[in-house]
Coordinates of C-alpha atoms in Angstrom, one line a residue:
M1 CA 146.0 163.8 234.4
K2 CA 148.5 163.0 231.8
L3 CA 152.1 162.9 232.1
L4 CA 154.2 166.0 232.3
K5 CA 156.4 166.8 229.4
L6 CA 157.0 170.4 229.5
T7 CA 160.6 170.4 229.3
G8 CA 160.7 172.9 226.6
F9 CA 158.4 175.5 228.0
I10 CA 161.4 177.4 229.3
F11 CA 163.0 179.8 226.9
F12 CA 163.7 182.9 229.1
L13 CA 160.7 182.4 230.7
F14 CA 159.9 186.0 231.2
F15 CA 156.9 186.7 229.1
L16 CA 152.7 187.6 229.7
T17 CA 150.2 189.8 227.9
E18 CA 147.4 191.2 229.8
S19 CA 144.8 189.3 227.8
L20 CA 144.7 186.8 224.5
T21 CA 144.9 188.1 221.5
L22 CA 144.0 184.9 218.7
P23 CA 146.1 184.0 216.3
T24 CA 145.4 184.3 212.6
Q25 CA 148.1 182.5 210.5
P26 CA 148.3 179.0 210.5
R27 CA 151.3 178.4 212.1
D28 CA 150.1 180.4 214.9
I29 CA 147.1 178.8 215.3
E30 CA 149.1 175.5 215.5
N31 CA 150.9 176.9 218.2
F32 CA 148.4 178.2 220.2
N33 CA 146.1 175.1 219.8
S34 CA 149.0 172.4 221.1
T35 CA 149.9 175.1 224.0
Q36 CA 146.0 175.4 224.8
K37 CA 145.7 172.0 225.1
F38 CA 148.6 171.4 227.3
I39 CA 147.4 174.2 229.8
E40 CA 144.1 172.1 229.5
D41 CA 145.8 168.5 230.6
N42 CA 147.6 169.8 233.4
I43 CA 145.2 172.4 235.1
E44 CA 146.0 170.2 238.5
Y45 CA 149.8 170.8 238.0
I46 CA 149.0 174.6 237.2
T47 CA 146.9 175.3 240.1
I48 CA 149.3 173.5 243.0
I49 CA 152.2 175.7 241.6
A50 CA 150.2 179.2 241.6
F51 CA 148.0 178.6 245.2
A52 CA 151.4 177.1 246.9
Q53 CA 153.2 180.3 245.8
Y54 CA 150.7 182.9 246.5
V55 CA 149.5 181.2 249.6
Q56 CA 152.8 179.5 251.1
E57 CA 151.1 178.6 254.3
A58 CA 148.1 176.6 253.3
T59 CA 148.0 173.0 253.9
F60 CA 148.3 170.2 250.8
E61 CA 144.4 169.5 251.8
E62 CA 143.3 173.4 251.3
M63 CA 145.3 172.9 248.0
E64 CA 143.6 169.7 247.0
K65 CA 139.9 171.5 247.5
L66 CA 141.6 174.4 245.0
V67 CA 142.4 171.8 242.6
K68 CA 139.5 170.3 242.3
D69 CA 137.4 173.7 242.0
M70 CA 139.7 174.8 239.2
V71 CA 139.1 171.1 237.4
E72 CA 135.1 171.9 237.7
Y73 CA 135.3 175.3 236.0
K74 CA 137.7 174.4 233.5
D75 CA 135.3 171.2 232.8
R76 CA 132.5 173.8 232.8
C77 CA 134.4 176.0 230.1
M78 CA 135.0 173.5 227.9
A79 CA 131.1 172.5 227.8
D80 CA 129.7 175.8 227.2
K81 CA 132.4 178.7 226.3
T82 CA 129.7 181.3 226.6
L83 CA 129.2 180.9 229.9
P84 CA 129.8 184.7 231.9
E85 CA 132.7 182.8 234.1
C86 CA 134.6 181.5 230.6
S87 CA 135.2 185.2 229.8
K88 CA 137.1 186.0 232.7
L89 CA 140.9 185.7 232.5
P90 CA 142.4 182.7 234.5
N91 CA 144.6 184.5 237.0
N92 CA 141.7 186.4 238.3
V93 CA 139.2 183.1 238.3
L94 CA 142.2 181.6 240.4
Q95 CA 142.6 184.3 242.6
E96 CA 138.3 184.9 242.7
K97 CA 138.2 181.1 243.9
I98 CA 141.2 181.6 246.5
C99 CA 139.3 184.4 248.3
A100 CA 136.2 182.7 248.2
M101 CA 137.8 179.2 250.1
E102 CA 135.7 179.4 253.8
G103 CA 137.8 181.4 256.2
L104 CA 141.4 180.6 254.6
P105 CA 141.7 184.6 253.4
Q106 CA 142.0 185.0 257.3
K107 CA 143.5 182.2 258.7
H108 CA 146.7 183.0 256.1
N109 CA 146.5 187.1 256.6
F110 CA 146.1 187.6 253.0
S111 CA 142.0 189.2 253.7
H112 CA 143.3 192.3 252.9
C113 CA 144.3 191.1 249.0
C114 CA 140.4 190.1 248.4
S115 CA 139.0 192.9 249.0
K116 CA 141.0 194.5 245.7
V117 CA 140.3 193.7 242.2
D118 CA 142.3 193.1 239.2
A119 CA 145.7 194.1 238.6
Q120 CA 145.6 196.0 242.6
R121 CA 144.8 192.0 243.7
R122 CA 147.2 190.6 241.7
L123 CA 150.0 193.3 242.7
C124 CA 148.8 192.3 246.6
F125 CA 148.9 188.3 246.2
F126 CA 152.3 189.1 244.7
Y127 CA 153.7 191.4 247.3
N128 CA 152.6 188.8 250.0
K129 CA 154.8 186.1 248.7
K130 CA 157.9 185.9 250.9
S131 CA 161.5 185.0 249.5
D132 CA 162.6 183.8 252.8
V133 CA 160.7 180.4 254.2
G134 CA 162.1 179.6 257.4
F135 CA 158.3 180.2 258.6
L136 CA 158.1 177.0 256.8
P137 CA 159.2 173.2 258.1
P138 CA 162.1 171.1 256.6
F139 CA 161.0 169.8 253.0
P140 CA 159.5 166.4 253.8
T141 CA 162.2 163.5 253.1
L142 CA 161.2 160.2 252.7
D143 CA 163.6 157.0 252.9
P144 CA 164.2 156.2 249.2
E145 CA 162.5 152.6 249.7
E146 CA 159.5 154.6 250.7
K147 CA 159.9 157.3 248.1
C148 CA 160.1 154.2 245.4
Q149 CA 157.0 152.4 247.2
A150 CA 155.0 156.0 247.1
Y151 CA 155.8 156.6 243.3
E152 CA 154.8 152.7 242.0
S153 CA 151.7 152.9 244.6
N154 CA 150.6 156.6 243.8
R155 CA 152.6 158.4 241.2
E156 CA 150.3 161.3 240.9
S157 CA 150.0 162.1 244.5
L158 CA 154.0 161.7 244.9
L159 CA 154.3 164.3 242.3
N160 CA 151.5 166.7 243.5
H161 CA 153.2 166.4 246.9
F162 CA 156.4 167.2 245.5
L163 CA 154.7 170.0 243.4
Y164 CA 153.4 171.6 246.1
E165 CA 156.4 171.4 248.5
V166 CA 159.0 173.1 246.1
A167 CA 156.0 175.7 244.7
R168 CA 156.2 177.2 248.1
R169 CA 159.6 177.3 248.8
N170 CA 160.3 179.1 245.4
P171 CA 157.4 181.7 245.2
F172 CA 158.8 183.5 242.2
V173 CA 159.8 181.0 240.3
F174 CA 158.1 180.7 237.3
A175 CA 155.6 178.0 236.4
P176 CA 156.8 176.6 233.3
T177 CA 160.6 175.9 235.5
L178 CA 158.6 174.1 238.0
L179 CA 156.8 172.1 236.0
T180 CA 160.0 171.2 234.0
V181 CA 161.7 169.9 237.5
A182 CA 158.5 168.0 238.1
V183 CA 159.4 166.1 234.9
H184 CA 162.9 165.9 235.7
F185 CA 162.0 164.3 239.2
E186 CA 159.7 161.8 237.8
E187 CA 162.5 161.0 235.1
V188 CA 164.8 160.3 238.1
A189 CA 162.4 158.7 240.8
K190 CA 161.2 156.4 237.6
S191 CA 164.8 155.3 236.7
C192 CA 166.6 155.2 239.6
C193 CA 163.6 153.1 241.4
E194 CA 164.5 150.6 239.6
E195 CA 168.0 150.2 240.5
Q196 CA 169.6 148.3 243.4
N197 CA 171.7 151.1 244.9
K198 CA 168.6 153.6 244.8
V199 CA 169.9 156.1 247.3
N200 CA 173.2 156.3 245.4
C201 CA 171.3 156.8 242.1
L202 CA 168.7 159.3 243.6
Q203 CA 171.2 161.4 245.8
T204 CA 173.6 161.2 242.4
R205 CA 170.8 162.4 240.0
A206 CA 169.1 164.8 242.3
I207 CA 172.0 167.1 242.2
P208 CA 171.5 168.1 238.6
V209 CA 167.5 168.8 239.3
T210 CA 168.4 171.0 242.1
Q211 CA 171.0 173.3 240.1
Y212 CA 169.1 173.6 237.6
L213 CA 165.9 174.7 239.9
K214 CA 168.7 177.2 241.9
A215 CA 169.8 178.8 238.3
F216 CA 166.5 179.6 237.6
S217 CA 165.4 180.8 240.6
S218 CA 168.1 183.4 240.7
Y219 CA 167.8 184.1 237.5
Q220 CA 164.2 184.8 237.3
K221 CA 164.5 186.8 240.7
H222 CA 167.2 188.9 239.2
V223 CA 165.2 190.3 235.7
C224 CA 162.2 190.5 238.0
G225 CA 163.6 192.8 240.6
A226 CA 165.3 194.9 237.7
L227 CA 161.3 195.1 236.7
L228 CA 160.1 196.4 239.6
K229 CA 163.3 198.7 240.6
F230 CA 164.3 200.2 237.5
G231 CA 161.4 199.5 234.9
T232 CA 160.8 197.9 231.5
K233 CA 163.5 199.8 229.8
V234 CA 166.2 197.9 231.7
V235 CA 164.7 194.6 231.4
H236 CA 164.3 195.4 227.5
F237 CA 168.3 196.4 227.2
I238 CA 169.4 193.2 229.7
Y239 CA 167.6 191.4 226.8
I240 CA 169.4 193.5 223.4
A241 CA 172.3 192.6 225.1
I242 CA 171.5 188.6 225.6
L243 CA 170.0 188.1 221.9
S244 CA 172.6 190.1 220.3
Q245 CA 175.3 187.7 222.0
K246 CA 173.4 184.2 221.0
F247 CA 172.2 185.6 217.5
P248 CA 174.8 187.6 216.3
K249 CA 173.8 187.9 212.4
I250 CA 170.2 189.1 213.6
E251 CA 169.0 192.0 212.0
F252 CA 168.5 195.1 214.0
K253 CA 164.5 195.1 213.5
E254 CA 163.6 191.5 213.9
L255 CA 165.9 191.8 217.4
I256 CA 164.1 194.6 218.5
S257 CA 160.6 192.3 217.3
L258 CA 161.7 189.5 219.6
V259 CA 163.1 191.8 222.5
E260 CA 159.9 193.3 222.5
D261 CA 158.4 189.9 222.6
V262 CA 160.5 188.8 225.3
S263 CA 160.1 191.9 227.9
S264 CA 157.6 194.4 227.4
N265 CA 154.7 192.3 229.1
Y266 CA 156.9 190.7 231.5
D267 CA 155.1 191.7 234.7
G268 CA 152.8 189.1 234.4
C269 CA 155.4 186.1 234.8
C270 CA 156.9 187.7 237.8
E271 CA 153.9 188.3 239.4
G272 CA 152.8 184.7 238.9
D273 CA 150.1 184.2 235.9
V274 CA 151.1 180.8 235.5
V275 CA 148.5 180.1 232.5
Q276 CA 149.7 183.3 230.7
C277 CA 153.2 182.9 231.5
I278 CA 152.9 179.4 229.6
R279 CA 151.0 180.7 226.4
D280 CA 153.4 183.6 226.0
T281 CA 156.7 181.3 226.4
S282 CA 155.4 179.0 223.6
K283 CA 154.7 182.5 221.6
V284 CA 158.4 183.3 221.5
M285 CA 159.5 180.5 221.0
N286 CA 157.5 180.1 217.7
H287 CA 158.7 183.6 217.4
I288 CA 162.5 182.4 216.9
C289 CA 161.5 178.8 214.8
S290 CA 159.7 181.2 212.4
K291 CA 162.8 183.5 211.3
Q292 CA 165.2 180.9 212.4
D293 CA 167.3 181.1 209.2
S294 CA 167.5 185.1 210.0
I295 CA 168.1 184.7 213.8
S296 CA 171.0 181.7 214.2
S297 CA 172.0 178.2 211.8
K298 CA 172.3 176.6 215.6
I299 CA 168.7 176.0 216.6
K300 CA 167.5 174.6 213.0
E301 CA 167.3 170.7 215.2
C302 CA 166.2 172.6 218.1
C303 CA 163.0 173.4 215.9
E304 CA 162.5 170.2 214.6
K305 CA 161.3 168.9 217.7
K306 CA 158.1 169.3 219.3
I307 CA 156.9 172.6 221.5
P308 CA 157.1 170.5 224.9
E309 CA 160.9 169.8 224.1
R310 CA 162.6 173.1 221.7
G311 CA 162.5 175.7 224.0
Q312 CA 165.1 173.6 226.4
C313 CA 166.9 172.8 223.0
I314 CA 167.4 176.1 222.2
I315 CA 168.4 177.4 225.4
N316 CA 171.1 174.9 225.5
S317 CA 172.6 175.6 221.6
N318 CA 175.4 177.3 221.4
K319 CA 176.2 181.0 220.6
D320 CA 175.8 181.5 216.9
D321 CA 178.8 182.1 214.9
R322 CA 179.8 185.6 214.2
P323 CA 179.0 186.9 210.8
K324 CA 182.7 187.3 208.5
D325 CA 181.6 190.2 207.1
L326 CA 181.0 191.7 211.1
S327 CA 183.7 194.6 211.4
L328 CA 186.2 194.3 214.8
R329 CA 184.3 197.4 215.8
E330 CA 181.2 199.9 214.3
G331 CA 182.9 203.1 214.0
K332 CA 179.3 205.3 213.7
F333 CA 179.3 205.7 217.6
T334 CA 182.9 207.3 218.2
D335 CA 183.7 208.7 214.5
S336 CA 180.4 210.2 212.7
E337 CA 180.5 213.6 213.1
N338 CA 176.5 213.5 213.6
V339 CA 176.4 211.1 216.7
C340 CA 175.0 213.9 218.5
Q341 CA 172.2 214.7 216.2
E342 CA 171.2 211.1 215.8
R343 CA 171.0 210.3 219.5
D344 CA 168.8 213.5 220.0
A345 CA 166.4 211.9 217.1
D346 CA 165.4 209.3 219.3
P347 CA 167.8 208.3 222.2
D348 CA 166.1 204.7 222.6
T349 CA 166.1 203.4 219.4
F350 CA 170.3 205.0 218.9
F351 CA 171.2 203.7 222.6
A352 CA 169.2 200.0 221.5
K353 CA 171.5 200.1 218.5
F354 CA 174.6 201.1 220.3
T355 CA 174.2 197.9 222.4
F356 CA 173.4 195.4 219.6
E357 CA 176.6 196.5 217.9
Y358 CA 178.6 196.6 220.9
S359 CA 177.1 192.9 222.2
R360 CA 177.3 190.9 219.2
R361 CA 180.9 191.9 218.6
H362 CA 181.8 191.0 222.2
P363 CA 180.5 187.3 223.3
D364 CA 183.0 187.2 225.7
L365 CA 182.0 190.2 227.7
S366 CA 179.3 189.3 230.8
I367 CA 176.0 191.4 230.4
P368 CA 176.6 193.3 233.1
E369 CA 179.7 194.7 231.6
L370 CA 177.7 195.4 228.9
L371 CA 175.2 197.3 230.3
R372 CA 178.0 199.4 231.8
I373 CA 179.5 200.5 228.7
V374 CA 176.2 201.6 227.5
Q375 CA 175.9 203.4 230.5
I376 CA 179.4 205.1 230.3
Y377 CA 178.4 206.3 226.7
K378 CA 175.3 207.5 227.7
D379 CA 177.3 209.6 230.3
L380 CA 180.1 210.3 227.8
L381 CA 177.2 212.2 225.0
R382 CA 175.7 213.9 227.8
N383 CA 178.9 215.6 228.6
C384 CA 180.4 215.6 225.1
C385 CA 177.3 216.6 223.0
N386 CA 177.4 219.8 225.3
T387 CA 180.8 220.9 224.4
E388 CA 181.8 222.9 221.5
N389 CA 183.6 220.4 219.5
P390 CA 181.3 217.1 220.6
P391 CA 183.6 214.9 217.9
G392 CA 187.0 215.6 219.4
C393 CA 185.4 214.1 222.7
Y394 CA 183.3 211.1 221.8
R395 CA 186.1 210.0 219.3
Y396 CA 188.1 208.6 222.7
A397 CA 184.7 206.7 223.6
E398 CA 186.6 203.3 222.8
D399 CA 189.1 203.9 225.5
K400 CA 186.8 204.5 228.1
F401 CA 184.9 201.2 227.1
N402 CA 188.5 199.6 227.3
E403 CA 189.2 201.4 230.5
T404 CA 186.0 200.1 232.2
T405 CA 186.5 196.9 231.4
E406 CA 189.7 196.6 232.6
K407 CA 188.6 197.9 235.7
S408 CA 186.0 195.3 235.9
L409 CA 188.3 192.4 235.1
K410 CA 190.8 194.0 237.8
M411 CA 188.0 193.6 239.9
V412 CA 187.2 189.4 239.2
Q413 CA 190.7 188.9 239.2
Q414 CA 191.0 190.1 243.0
E415 CA 188.0 188.5 244.0
C416 CA 189.3 185.2 242.8
K417 CA 192.2 185.2 244.8
H418 CA 190.3 186.9 247.6
F419 CA 188.3 183.4 247.4
Q420 CA 191.6 181.1 247.1
N421 CA 192.5 182.9 250.4
L422 CA 189.7 183.0 251.9
G423 CA 188.7 179.5 251.5
K424 CA 184.7 178.3 251.1
D425 CA 184.0 179.4 254.6
G426 CA 185.1 182.6 254.8
L427 CA 183.5 183.7 251.2
K428 CA 180.4 182.6 252.6
Y429 CA 179.8 184.4 255.0
Q430 CA 181.2 187.9 253.4
L431 CA 177.4 188.8 252.9
T432 CA 176.8 187.9 256.6
K433 CA 179.0 191.2 257.1
I434 CA 177.2 194.2 254.9
A435 CA 173.6 192.8 255.4
P436 CA 173.5 191.1 258.7
Q437 CA 169.9 192.0 259.2
L438 CA 168.7 189.1 257.0
S439 CA 167.5 185.9 258.2
T440 CA 170.0 183.4 258.8
E441 CA 168.6 181.0 256.0
E442 CA 169.0 183.5 254.0
L443 CA 172.2 184.4 254.6
V444 CA 173.3 181.2 254.2
S445 CA 171.6 180.3 251.0
L446 CA 173.3 183.4 249.2
G447 CA 176.8 182.7 250.6
E448 CA 176.4 179.2 249.0
K449 CA 175.2 180.6 245.7
M450 CA 178.1 183.2 245.9
V451 CA 180.7 180.1 246.6
T452 CA 179.2 178.2 243.6
A453 CA 179.6 181.2 241.4
F454 CA 183.4 181.5 242.6
T455 CA 184.0 177.5 242.7
T456 CA 182.7 177.4 239.3
C457 CA 184.0 180.2 237.4
C458 CA 187.6 180.9 238.7
T459 CA 189.5 178.3 237.0
L460 CA 188.0 178.9 233.5
S461 CA 189.0 180.6 230.6
E462 CA 186.6 183.0 230.3
E463 CA 186.6 183.5 233.9
F464 CA 185.5 187.5 233.5
A465 CA 182.6 186.7 232.0
C466 CA 181.6 184.2 234.0
V467 CA 181.8 185.2 237.7
D468 CA 180.7 188.4 237.0
N469 CA 177.3 187.1 235.6
L470 CA 176.8 185.1 238.6
A471 CA 178.0 187.0 241.1
D472 CA 175.3 189.8 239.6
L473 CA 172.5 187.0 240.1
V474 CA 173.5 186.6 243.9
F475 CA 173.1 190.4 244.6
G476 CA 170.0 190.6 242.2
E477 CA 168.4 188.2 244.8
L478 CA 170.1 189.5 247.8
C479 CA 168.2 192.8 246.6
G480 CA 165.0 191.1 246.2
V481 CA 162.2 191.0 243.8
N482 CA 160.2 193.6 246.1
E483 CA 160.7 196.9 245.4
N484 CA 159.3 197.6 248.9
R485 CA 162.6 195.5 250.7
T486 CA 165.0 197.6 252.5
I487 CA 168.1 195.9 254.1
N488 CA 170.3 198.4 255.7
P489 CA 171.1 201.9 254.5
A490 CA 174.0 200.8 252.3
V491 CA 172.8 198.1 250.8
D492 CA 169.4 200.1 249.7
H493 CA 171.6 202.2 248.0
C494 CA 173.1 199.5 245.8
C495 CA 170.2 197.6 245.2
K496 CA 168.7 201.3 244.0
T497 CA 170.7 203.5 242.6
N498 CA 171.9 202.0 239.2
F499 CA 171.4 198.7 237.8
A500 CA 174.6 198.8 235.6
F501 CA 176.8 199.7 238.7
R502 CA 175.1 197.5 241.4
R503 CA 177.9 194.8 241.8
P504 CA 180.5 197.6 241.9
C505 CA 179.0 198.8 244.5
F506 CA 178.8 196.2 246.7
E507 CA 182.2 195.1 246.6
S508 CA 183.2 198.7 247.9
L509 CA 180.9 197.7 251.0
K510 CA 182.5 197.2 254.5
A511 CA 180.6 195.6 257.6
D512 CA 177.3 197.4 258.6
K513 CA 178.4 199.9 261.0
T514 CA 174.5 200.8 261.9
Y515 CA 173.8 197.0 263.0
V516 CA 173.0 196.1 266.4
P517 CA 174.2 192.7 267.3
P518 CA 171.7 190.6 269.2
P519 CA 172.7 189.8 272.8
F520 CA 175.3 187.2 273.6
S521 CA 173.7 183.7 273.9
Q522 CA 175.9 181.1 275.5
D523 CA 173.2 178.7 273.4
L524 CA 174.9 179.7 270.3
F525 CA 177.6 178.0 271.6
T526 CA 175.9 174.7 272.9
F527 CA 176.7 171.5 270.5
H528 CA 175.7 168.1 271.4
A529 CA 176.7 164.9 270.2
D530 CA 174.3 164.6 267.4
M531 CA 176.7 167.0 265.3
C532 CA 179.2 164.0 265.2
Q533 CA 176.4 161.7 263.6
S534 CA 174.9 163.9 261.4
Q535 CA 175.1 163.2 257.4
N536 CA 177.7 165.3 255.4
E537 CA 174.7 167.6 253.9
E538 CA 172.9 167.9 257.6
L539 CA 176.2 168.8 259.4
Q540 CA 177.0 171.0 256.2
R541 CA 173.7 173.0 257.1
K542 CA 174.2 173.3 261.2
T543 CA 177.7 174.7 260.3
D544 CA 176.6 177.3 257.9
R545 CA 173.7 178.2 260.5
F546 CA 176.6 178.7 263.3
L547 CA 179.1 180.3 261.4
V548 CA 176.3 182.9 259.7
N549 CA 175.0 183.6 263.5
L550 CA 178.6 183.8 264.8
V551 CA 179.2 186.6 262.3
K552 CA 176.0 188.5 263.1
L553 CA 177.3 188.5 266.6
K554 CA 181.1 189.6 265.7
H555 CA 180.8 191.2 262.2
E556 CA 182.8 194.1 263.0
L557 CA 186.1 191.3 263.0
T558 CA 188.7 191.1 260.1
D559 CA 188.3 188.1 257.7
E560 CA 191.7 187.2 260.0
E561 CA 190.0 187.1 262.8
L562 CA 186.4 185.1 261.1
Q563 CA 189.0 183.0 259.8
S564 CA 190.6 182.0 263.0
L565 CA 187.1 181.8 264.9
F566 CA 185.9 179.1 261.7
T567 CA 189.5 177.2 262.4
N568 CA 188.8 176.7 266.3
F569 CA 185.2 175.4 265.5
A570 CA 186.4 173.4 263.2
N571 CA 188.7 172.1 265.4
V572 CA 186.7 171.9 268.4
V573 CA 184.1 169.3 266.3
D574 CA 187.0 167.3 265.2
K575 CA 188.4 167.1 268.9
C576 CA 184.9 165.9 270.6
C577 CA 183.7 163.6 267.6
K578 CA 187.1 161.7 267.9
A579 CA 186.4 161.9 271.9
E580 CA 185.1 159.2 274.2
S581 CA 182.4 161.0 275.5
P582 CA 181.6 164.1 272.6
E583 CA 178.8 165.3 274.7
V584 CA 181.4 166.3 278.0
C585 CA 183.8 167.3 275.4
F586 CA 181.1 169.5 273.5
N587 CA 180.8 170.9 277.0
E588 CA 184.0 171.9 277.9
E589 CA 185.5 172.8 274.5
S590 CA 182.4 175.0 273.0
P591 CA 182.7 178.1 275.2
K592 CA 186.2 178.7 273.6
I593 CA 184.9 178.6 269.8
G594 CA 184.4 182.7 270.1
N595 CA 187.4 183.8 272.6

């Protein structure tokens, strides 16, 4: 297997066609051929990702059997493409082979999926994925010296194990992202294993790789959840806003063509069709670079790079400069006498144009805020166009937009102030109060991400857009990808009622009064001397788990009362770890924490 170099296969990450349409233009043929070669060269990695995400409980040895089978299949088809099995979609072949593994469907409880075919089977495998991975053992860790020895003695085995462990814990992350993570992991291992201080090097350089995975994981689950709960149209408008901000000089017709490439066939990537996802990611990048003169002046150097690198470059490129002739506002949506007639003639195109024009004029606004403004405009016209004087009604639309933005801005300012008052610990457990039904692991993870959002954004000049974008991703992850996910009536209402106003809905929620806490257990307040021996990361994990479970038990308490409990806990740990006998101290002091 050749060295993975997929850093570029991640631009927006959300593209799939149900079957492959062969290209006819020379540039497209070149792009298709290079992408196909990449897939063929990396079939083992691609199979590991797909299998580990579909059957998260499967062992590494079971995964190796499927990899061997898929490599043999690839070799047969490359030797003779006329074989009947070679005309099937790769994802269908993969799932057929998973189902054919003796005893595996029964052992891991997915035999019901194997009785289905084609689209129904793909959806069944998708709904079988579990975002809460608490059932898996802790992520295996090696001593830095052992890791380096393993890398030097059998690089391929180490990478395979790494990809398998990461993929099964991130079942909704797209294959291009996981492959990129594997590239970065190898770069870190290769570099740090040559360093004197391997431990410090690995710890420091692993942080951005982990952050990269978490960021893309949140975003992909967010948009896949939007697709499954609200349909393609919502994803379409998300990308009109994103691309209009990034490429403000693009023509509307070109924008819609690009958006359709990105969003119209989104479901396959969300389902986990790894091969087609990679193909269509490459297709979108090729689209952008073939039209770069009319799309952006910031991506020329990116498009000169080879396919594996250019996508990452495009993602990291700055927003293009605002066209000099672009007016501060587009009057045709508020000043024209014929707004209602234009809306009625083609509502989808009309509101797409409005989203395009408003987004490219407001690069400072968050994507959720732009979607709220679109919804406000839709509601306004629904009312105005039924009055005797529609123009006199909708000419004040800008006031409504500004009012909505001002309200959202105040919400963010209050949240940042709340964060400063509560601190990291206080904020981290707010989601536990509104969704205590979630598992401890999920709540810890979501709390960490919310803290990251506010820590990252609350001191920036672009605080509003930063907080609004990142917090919206956390709520998207809370709502989940699966359309059938249910938590409690209040949370379910916010998740399913209106995508644009989901975050304001969550901000109004109080502690869930329908929740019945688990019975009190003294075990929760039982600590041992190993609390004092834990490393920083492990100690934080134990602390987070305890505090989430404490909030579940006492979720009706006020923020001030909870803050007092957190302080009690911190004081007990500090006191007992300094004591001559920590174990005796914990036995005496721990029961006092909850009082």
